[in-house]
Amino acid sequence: MMHNIIEVQRLSRRFGMTQAVNRLYLQVPPGCIYGFLGPNGAGKTTTIRMLLGLIKPDDGSIHIFGRPLRQNERDILSHTGSLMETPALYPHLTGRENLELVRRLTGGSRKEISRVLAVTGMEKDANRPVKEYSLGMRQRLGLAAAMFGQPELLILDEPTNGLDPAGIHEIRELICRLPKEGITVFLSSHLLNEVEQMATRIGIIKSGSLIFQGSPDELRSRFTDYVSVTTDRLDETCSVLRSSGWQAVHRGNNHLTVPVNGYADAAVINAELVRAGHKVYQLGLTHPSLEDIFLTLTENQ
Ligand SMILES: Nc1ncnc2c1ncn2[C@@H]1O[C@H](COP(=O)(O)OP(=O)(O)OP(=O)(O)O)[C@@H](O)[C@H]1O
Ligand SMILES: [Mg+2]
């Protein structure tokens, strides 16, 4: 039977008065790159710390590889690699020496060091001390360490945090190759545009609860196109459109938006306004970007 690599149900965790994670459900199918998204403070790191057994849930369950985490923690975590925000590295040691320490802890073979250096493109800098590394190189070395022992699952908390566009691009290319090697990737971010090009599945968390889970296309299809209109008398324009059944919304000082189903509706709206004697200065059809959708979903109501 094909089970989800991660299956989380009703997961909850509080810190004092803060409900950091609140009855969270997650399904991470095998071979996907799962983008776990949410604004700052949404509960991503708290969730990841529970997935890695670093803190205990107050309630709910976590299954990884089809087995309950609580009873199989050692075994499950030995097949799971992780990278939390910034990797803990020894600055005065070289990249290779840092990996040698990881090897001694996890008991991998010497060959593993060369393998993970090759996968992350870090061979040429492996003999330089880490204190000379750029942030992107540190992040890649952290990923190399996470990939020790051929994990089936990688859990990465904000792996692109603080990187410049070139650094983000490098990490993204690296992560996109992982499913081909049989690795399922679960990664968090507070920026949708950082993950939208690599995620095959997206979960959005807000105030500790899941508010969307599905493919990027499903997320897009949740939101229809809209027409943006600028006229001489916006309030009246809004009433005219509403009286004929459009859900027009007055947006601030100079335009209103109307959810529609494509170009034909834009033409109908234009004709109605002209017939009612309004001066249409501007009228255009807009497809919301995933980033717009993410911001709409997560903005404070
Ligand atoms: N150890 C802790 N003690 C007290 N409160 C905590 C602790 N860890 C997290 N919190 C609180 O729980 C909430 C969720 O925090 P968390 O770090 O999980 O969010 P996040 O989604 O990872 O945010 P960010 O994008 O900023 O990393 C926040 O309100 C935070 O202040
Ligand atoms: Mg965090």
mmCIF file with all atom_site columns, C-alpha atoms and ligand atoms in Angstrom, residues 40-41 43-46 85 157-158 188, ligand 2:
data_model
loop_
_atom_site.group_PDB
_atom_site.id
_atom_site.type_symbol
_atom_site.label_atom_id
_atom_site.label_alt_id
_atom_site.label_comp_id
_atom_site.label_asym_id
_atom_site.label_entity_id
_atom_site.label_seq_id
_atom_site.pdbx_PDB_ins_code
_atom_site.Cartn_x
_atom_site.Cartn_y
_atom_site.Cartn_z
_atom_site.occupancy
_atom_site.B_iso_or_equiv
_atom_site.pdbx_formal_charge
_atom_site.auth_seq_id
_atom_site.auth_comp_id
_atom_site.auth_asym_id
_atom_site.auth_atom_id
_atom_site.pdbx_PDB_model_num
ATOM   1  C  CA . ASN A 1 40  ? 6.070  34.784 10.265 1.00 0.00 ? 40  ASN A CA 1
ATOM   2  C  CA . GLY A 1 41  ? 4.843  33.209 13.482 1.00 0.00 ? 41  GLY A CA 1
ATOM   3  C  CA . GLY A 1 43  ? 3.736  27.800 13.401 1.00 0.00 ? 43  GLY A CA 1
ATOM   4  C  CA . LYS A 1 44  ? 6.013  26.324 10.710 1.00 0.00 ? 44  LYS A CA 1
ATOM   5  C  CA . THR A 1 45  ? 9.131  25.857 12.841 1.00 0.00 ? 45  THR A CA 1
ATOM   6  C  CA . THR A 1 46  ? 7.068  24.505 15.752 1.00 0.00 ? 46  THR A CA 1
ATOM   7  C  CA . GLU A 1 85  ? 17.093 27.674 9.673  1.00 0.00 ? 85  GLU A CA 1
ATOM   8  C  CA . ASP A 1 157 ? 13.113 24.856 7.630  1.00 0.00 ? 157 ASP A CA 1
ATOM   9  C  CA . GLU A 1 158 ? 13.459 27.962 5.445  1.00 0.00 ? 158 GLU A CA 1
ATOM   10 C  CA . SER A 1 188 ? 9.012  25.658 4.842  1.00 0.00 ? 188 SER A CA 1
HETATM 11 MG MG . MG  B 2 .   ? 10.257 29.531 11.583 1.00 0.00 ? 2   MG  B MG 1
#
